[in-house]
Coordinates of C-alpha atoms and ligand atoms in Angstrom, one line a residue:
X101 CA -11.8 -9.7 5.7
X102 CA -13.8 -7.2 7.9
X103 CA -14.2 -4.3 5.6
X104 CA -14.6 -0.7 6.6
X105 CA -17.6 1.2 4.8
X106 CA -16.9 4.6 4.3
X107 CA -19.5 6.9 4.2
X108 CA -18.9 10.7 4.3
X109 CA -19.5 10.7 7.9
X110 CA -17.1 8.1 9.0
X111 CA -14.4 9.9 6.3
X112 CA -15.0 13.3 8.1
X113 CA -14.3 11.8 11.7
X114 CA -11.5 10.4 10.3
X115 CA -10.0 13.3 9.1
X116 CA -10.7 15.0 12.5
X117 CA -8.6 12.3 14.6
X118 CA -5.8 12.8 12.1
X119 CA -5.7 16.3 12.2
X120 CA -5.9 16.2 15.7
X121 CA -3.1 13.8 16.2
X122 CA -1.1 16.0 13.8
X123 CA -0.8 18.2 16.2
X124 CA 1.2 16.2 18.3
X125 CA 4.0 15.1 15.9
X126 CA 7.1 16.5 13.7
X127 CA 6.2 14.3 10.7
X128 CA 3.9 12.3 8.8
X129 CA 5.1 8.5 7.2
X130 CA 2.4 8.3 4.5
X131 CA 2.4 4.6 3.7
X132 CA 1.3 3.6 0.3
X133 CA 1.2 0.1 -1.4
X134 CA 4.0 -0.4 -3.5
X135 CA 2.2 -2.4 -6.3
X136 CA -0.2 0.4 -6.5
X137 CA 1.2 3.4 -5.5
X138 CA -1.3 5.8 -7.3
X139 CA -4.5 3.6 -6.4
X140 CA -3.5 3.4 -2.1
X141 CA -3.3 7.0 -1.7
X142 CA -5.5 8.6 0.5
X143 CA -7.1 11.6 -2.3
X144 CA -7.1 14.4 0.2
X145 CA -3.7 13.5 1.9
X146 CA -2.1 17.0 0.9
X147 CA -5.1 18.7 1.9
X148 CA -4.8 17.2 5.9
X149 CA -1.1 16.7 6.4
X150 CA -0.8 20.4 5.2
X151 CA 2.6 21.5 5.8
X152 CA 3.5 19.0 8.6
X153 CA 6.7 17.5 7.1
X154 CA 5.5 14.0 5.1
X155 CA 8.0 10.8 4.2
X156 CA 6.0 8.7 1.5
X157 CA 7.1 5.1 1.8
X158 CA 6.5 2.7 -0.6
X159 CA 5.7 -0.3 1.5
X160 CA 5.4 -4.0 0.9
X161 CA 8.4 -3.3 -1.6
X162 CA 9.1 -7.1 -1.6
X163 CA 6.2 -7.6 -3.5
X164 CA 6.3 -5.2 -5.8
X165 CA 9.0 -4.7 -9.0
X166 CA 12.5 -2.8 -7.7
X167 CA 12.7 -1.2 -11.4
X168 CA 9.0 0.7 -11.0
X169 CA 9.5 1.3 -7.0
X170 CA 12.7 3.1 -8.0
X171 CA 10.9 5.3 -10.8
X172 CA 8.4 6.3 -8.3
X173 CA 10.8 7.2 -5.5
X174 CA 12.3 9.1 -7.9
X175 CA 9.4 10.7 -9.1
X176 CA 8.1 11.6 -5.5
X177 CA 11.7 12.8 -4.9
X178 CA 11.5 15.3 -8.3
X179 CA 8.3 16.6 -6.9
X180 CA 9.5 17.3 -3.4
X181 CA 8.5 14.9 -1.6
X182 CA 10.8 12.6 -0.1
X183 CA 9.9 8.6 -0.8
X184 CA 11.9 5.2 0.6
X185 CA 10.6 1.9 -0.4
X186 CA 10.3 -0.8 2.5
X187 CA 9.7 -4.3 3.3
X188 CA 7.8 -4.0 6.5
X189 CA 8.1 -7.9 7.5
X190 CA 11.3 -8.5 6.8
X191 CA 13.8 -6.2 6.0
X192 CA 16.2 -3.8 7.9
X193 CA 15.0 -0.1 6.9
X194 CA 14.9 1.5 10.6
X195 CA 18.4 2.8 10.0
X196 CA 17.1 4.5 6.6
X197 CA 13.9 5.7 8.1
X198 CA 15.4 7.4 10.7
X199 CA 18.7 9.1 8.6
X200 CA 15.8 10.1 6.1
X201 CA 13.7 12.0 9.2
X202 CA 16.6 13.8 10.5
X203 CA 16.9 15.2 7.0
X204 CA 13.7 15.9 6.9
X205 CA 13.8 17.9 10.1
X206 CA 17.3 18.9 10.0
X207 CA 15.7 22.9 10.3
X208 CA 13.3 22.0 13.0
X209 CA 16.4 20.5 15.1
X210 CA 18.3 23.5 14.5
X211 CA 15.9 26.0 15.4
X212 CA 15.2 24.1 18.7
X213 CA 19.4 24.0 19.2
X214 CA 19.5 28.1 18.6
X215 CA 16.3 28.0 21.1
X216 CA 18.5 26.2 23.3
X217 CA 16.3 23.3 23.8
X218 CA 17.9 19.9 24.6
X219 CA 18.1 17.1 21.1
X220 CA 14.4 15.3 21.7
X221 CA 13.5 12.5 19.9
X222 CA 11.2 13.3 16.8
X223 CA 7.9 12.2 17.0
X224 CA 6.0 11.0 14.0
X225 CA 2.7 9.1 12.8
X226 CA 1.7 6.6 10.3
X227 CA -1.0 7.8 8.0
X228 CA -2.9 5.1 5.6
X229 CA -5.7 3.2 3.5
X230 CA -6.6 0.3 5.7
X231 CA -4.4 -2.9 5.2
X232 CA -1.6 -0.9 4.1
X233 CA 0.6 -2.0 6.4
X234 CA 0.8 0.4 9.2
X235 CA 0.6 -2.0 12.3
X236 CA 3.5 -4.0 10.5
X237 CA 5.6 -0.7 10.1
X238 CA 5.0 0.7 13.3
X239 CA 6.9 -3.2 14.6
X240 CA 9.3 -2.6 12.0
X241 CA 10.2 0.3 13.5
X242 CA 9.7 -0.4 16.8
X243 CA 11.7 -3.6 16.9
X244 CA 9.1 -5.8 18.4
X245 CA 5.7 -6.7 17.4
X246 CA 4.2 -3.9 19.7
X247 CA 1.6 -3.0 17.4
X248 CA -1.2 -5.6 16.9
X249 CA -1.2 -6.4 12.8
X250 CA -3.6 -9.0 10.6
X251 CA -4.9 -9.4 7.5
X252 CA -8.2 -7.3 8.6
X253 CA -8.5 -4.0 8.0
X254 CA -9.2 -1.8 11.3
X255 CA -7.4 -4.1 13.9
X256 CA -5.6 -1.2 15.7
X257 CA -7.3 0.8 18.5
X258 CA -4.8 2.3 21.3
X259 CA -2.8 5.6 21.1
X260 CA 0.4 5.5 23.0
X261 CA 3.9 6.4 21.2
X262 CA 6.1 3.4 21.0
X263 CA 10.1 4.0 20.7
X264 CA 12.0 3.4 17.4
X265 CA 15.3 3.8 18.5
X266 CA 16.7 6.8 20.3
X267 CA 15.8 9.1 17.6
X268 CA 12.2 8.3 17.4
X269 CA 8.7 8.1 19.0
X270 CA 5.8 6.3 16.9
X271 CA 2.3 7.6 17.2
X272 CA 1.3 3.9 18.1
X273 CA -2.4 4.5 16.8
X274 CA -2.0 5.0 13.2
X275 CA -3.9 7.4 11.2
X276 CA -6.6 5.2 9.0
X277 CA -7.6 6.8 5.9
X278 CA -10.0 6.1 3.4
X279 CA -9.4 5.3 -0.1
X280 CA -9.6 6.8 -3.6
X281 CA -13.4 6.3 -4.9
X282 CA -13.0 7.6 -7.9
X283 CA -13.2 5.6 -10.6
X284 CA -13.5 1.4 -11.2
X285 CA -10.0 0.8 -12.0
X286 CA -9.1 1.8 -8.3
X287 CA -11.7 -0.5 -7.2
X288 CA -10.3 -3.0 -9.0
X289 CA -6.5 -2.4 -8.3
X290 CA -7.6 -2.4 -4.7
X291 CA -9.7 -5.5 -5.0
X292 CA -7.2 -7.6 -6.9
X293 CA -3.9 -6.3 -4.2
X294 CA -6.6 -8.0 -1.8
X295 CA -6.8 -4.6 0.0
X296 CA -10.8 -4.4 0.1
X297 CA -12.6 -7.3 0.3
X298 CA -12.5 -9.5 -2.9
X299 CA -16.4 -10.1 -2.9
X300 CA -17.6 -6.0 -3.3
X301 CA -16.8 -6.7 -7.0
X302 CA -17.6 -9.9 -8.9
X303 CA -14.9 -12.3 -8.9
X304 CA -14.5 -12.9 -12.6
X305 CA -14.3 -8.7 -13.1
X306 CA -11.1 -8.9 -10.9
X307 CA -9.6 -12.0 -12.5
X308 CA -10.3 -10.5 -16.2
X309 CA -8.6 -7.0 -15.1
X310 CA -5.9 -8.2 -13.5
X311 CA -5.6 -11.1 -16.9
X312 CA -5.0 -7.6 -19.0
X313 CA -3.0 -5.7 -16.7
X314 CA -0.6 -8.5 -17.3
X315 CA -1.0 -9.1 -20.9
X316 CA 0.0 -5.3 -20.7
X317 CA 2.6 -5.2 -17.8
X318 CA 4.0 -9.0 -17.6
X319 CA 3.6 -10.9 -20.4
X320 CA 6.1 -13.2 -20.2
X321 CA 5.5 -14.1 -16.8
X322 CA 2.0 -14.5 -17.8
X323 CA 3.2 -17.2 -20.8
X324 CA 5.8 -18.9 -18.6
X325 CA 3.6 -19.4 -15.3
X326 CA 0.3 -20.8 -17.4
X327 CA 2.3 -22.1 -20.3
X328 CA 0.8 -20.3 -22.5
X329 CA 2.1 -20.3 -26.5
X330 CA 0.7 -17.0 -27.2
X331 CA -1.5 -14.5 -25.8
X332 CA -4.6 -14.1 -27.8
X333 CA -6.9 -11.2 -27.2
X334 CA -10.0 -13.1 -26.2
X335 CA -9.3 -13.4 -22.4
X336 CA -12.2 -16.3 -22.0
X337 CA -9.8 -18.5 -24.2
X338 CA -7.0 -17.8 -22.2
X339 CA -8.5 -18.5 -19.0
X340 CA -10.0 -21.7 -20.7
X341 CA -6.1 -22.6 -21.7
X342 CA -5.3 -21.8 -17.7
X343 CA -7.9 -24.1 -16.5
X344 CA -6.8 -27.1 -18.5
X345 CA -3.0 -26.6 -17.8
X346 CA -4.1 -26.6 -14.1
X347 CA -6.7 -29.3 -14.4
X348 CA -9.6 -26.7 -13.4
X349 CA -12.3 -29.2 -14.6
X350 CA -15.7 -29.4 -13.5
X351 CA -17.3 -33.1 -13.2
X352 CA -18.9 -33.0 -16.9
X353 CA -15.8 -32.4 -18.3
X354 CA -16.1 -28.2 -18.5
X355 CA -13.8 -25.9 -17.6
X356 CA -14.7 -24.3 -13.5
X357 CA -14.4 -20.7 -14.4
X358 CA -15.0 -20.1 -10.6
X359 CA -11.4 -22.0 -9.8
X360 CA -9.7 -20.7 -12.5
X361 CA -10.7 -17.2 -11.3
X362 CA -9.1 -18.0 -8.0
X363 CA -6.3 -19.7 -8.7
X364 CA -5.2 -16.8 -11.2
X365 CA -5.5 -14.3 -8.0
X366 CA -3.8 -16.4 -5.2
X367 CA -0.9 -17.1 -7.6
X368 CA -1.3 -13.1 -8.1
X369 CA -1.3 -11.9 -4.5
X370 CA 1.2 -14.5 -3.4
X371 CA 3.5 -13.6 -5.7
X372 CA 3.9 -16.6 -7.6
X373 CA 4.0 -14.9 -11.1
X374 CA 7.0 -12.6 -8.8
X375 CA 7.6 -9.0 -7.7
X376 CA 4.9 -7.2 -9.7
X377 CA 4.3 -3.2 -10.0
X378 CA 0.8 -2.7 -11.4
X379 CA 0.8 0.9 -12.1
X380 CA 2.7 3.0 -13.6
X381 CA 4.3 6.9 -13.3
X382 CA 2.6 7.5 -16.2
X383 CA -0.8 6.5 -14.7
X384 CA -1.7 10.0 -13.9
X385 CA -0.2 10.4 -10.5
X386 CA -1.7 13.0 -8.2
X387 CA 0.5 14.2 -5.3
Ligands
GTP622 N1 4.9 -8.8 2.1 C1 4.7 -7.8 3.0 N2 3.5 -7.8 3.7 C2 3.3 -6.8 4.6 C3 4.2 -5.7 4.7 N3 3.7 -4.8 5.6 C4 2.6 -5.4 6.1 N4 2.3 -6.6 5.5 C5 1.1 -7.5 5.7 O1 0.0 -6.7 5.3 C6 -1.1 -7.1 6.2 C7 -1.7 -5.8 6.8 O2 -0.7 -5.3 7.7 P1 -1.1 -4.4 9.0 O3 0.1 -3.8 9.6 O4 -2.1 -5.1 9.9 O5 -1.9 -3.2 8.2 P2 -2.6 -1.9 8.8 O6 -2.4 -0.8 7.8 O7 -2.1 -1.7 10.2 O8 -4.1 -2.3 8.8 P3 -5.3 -1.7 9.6 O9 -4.9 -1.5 11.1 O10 -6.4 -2.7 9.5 O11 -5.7 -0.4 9.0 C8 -0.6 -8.1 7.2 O12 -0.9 -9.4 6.7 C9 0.9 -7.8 7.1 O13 1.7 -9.0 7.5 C10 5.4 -5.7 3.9 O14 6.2 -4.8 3.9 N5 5.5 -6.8 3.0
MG623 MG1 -3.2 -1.6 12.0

């Protein structure tokens, strides 16, 4: 994965080109990651999108637990702030998006009516943490696979607005944003989604967080995918017990931490444990 550095400079150019593209829209589709809703938020979102209208949506829903993505629509929704959960690749949401939008602007549409001014489409952008998903929304959206998308962060360059539907016109350069810095579990939340790259924090620091989040959040899963009889505290031993139910053996008869490590994290991202939510409301959400 090619990752961005931010440094202070590159965040304040950033910010710049957003606010300067805000200018040229009626709304905002803040994409977040639905596994980690808190952790993929951009910290000074409120502070640039100002009072440009702003649709939070919960993407990559199909990997993340319906149950939790409905609790924080809901809490957006409580707060204000409307929220939609969406799967990006695969599902149907356009119809959603757009019904949601013209809610959203139902004022702005009216004023421009009384003003006498013709129905236009509305025009909107997609604001995000790299690898968020915004390429793959933008297609969504759009109906085709207009916008270039990979598993890199930074792969989109061109500004153009792309159509979604009659109603709609897509900023086709979406707004990158940096992410939170503060703090390591954000790091690691972000690490272990595989949203930055894997190797800025040592491999066995992701595998052991992302071992308690699920002794916490997914136990069962946890016991049923590793067979596991019980979950002891001492995460060493159960990552011992992982490698020898998946035959993660080095030549001398040891257990290869390295593979276990990895194994535990592709079965993670890939969603072979299923759906999984890692945060929670709870978690101190800042709007
Ligand atoms: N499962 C799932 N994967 C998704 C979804 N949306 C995007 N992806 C995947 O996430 C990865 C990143 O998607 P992009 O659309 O390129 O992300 P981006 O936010 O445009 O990334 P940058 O342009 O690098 O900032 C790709 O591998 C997509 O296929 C979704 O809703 N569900
Ligand atoms: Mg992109």
């Amino acid at each position: 994965m090619n990752q961005i550095q931010w440094f202070p400079g590159h965040m304040a150019k950033a910010r710049r080109q957003v606010e300067e593209k805000l200018k040229l829209v009626d709304i905002v589709y803040e994409l977040l990651d639905a596994r980690i809703p808190i952790a993929s938020a951009n910290p000074m979102i409120q502070n640039i999108v100002k009072d440009k209208p702003r649709l939070v949506i919960l993407n990559k829903s199909d990997l993340a637990d319906n149950n939790e993505t409905a609790k924080f629509i809901e809490y957006y929704e409580n707060m204000g702030v409307p929220a939609l959960g969406v799967n990006s690749l695969s599902g149907n949401m356009s119809t959603a998006i757009l019904a949601k939008t013209k809610a959203i602007l139902r004022e702005l549409s009216e004023k421009e009516a009384r003003k006498g001014m013709k129905p236009r489409p509305f025009r909107a952008m997609v604001l995000g943490i790299p690898n968020v998903g915004k390429s793959q929304f933008i297609n969504h959206l759009a109906g085709k696979a207009k916008a270039k998308t990979g598993d890199t962060p930074g792969v989109t360059r061109m500004q153009t607005f792309l159509r979604g539907g009659n109603f709609l016109e897509l900023l086709d350069n979406p707004g990158i944003l940096w992410p939170r810095f503060d703090g390591e579990r954000v790091g690691m939340l972000l690490a272990m989604v595989g949203t930055i790259k894997a190797d800025l924090i040592p491999l066995e620091a992701v595998a052991d967080f992302g071992l308690s989040l699920l002794i916490d959040k997914y136990p069962d899963r946890l016991m049923n995918r590793y067979d596991l009889e019980a979950l002891s505290v001492d995460q060493r031993a159960l990552f011992h017990k992982i490698g020898i139910n998946r035959g993660c053996l080095l030549q001398g008869g040891g257990i290869d931490y390295d593979r276990v490590y990895k194994l535990f994290l592709h079965d993670l991202r890939n969603q072979l444990l299923g759906p999984m939510t890692f945060e929670r409301i709870t978690d101190n959400v800042s709007l």
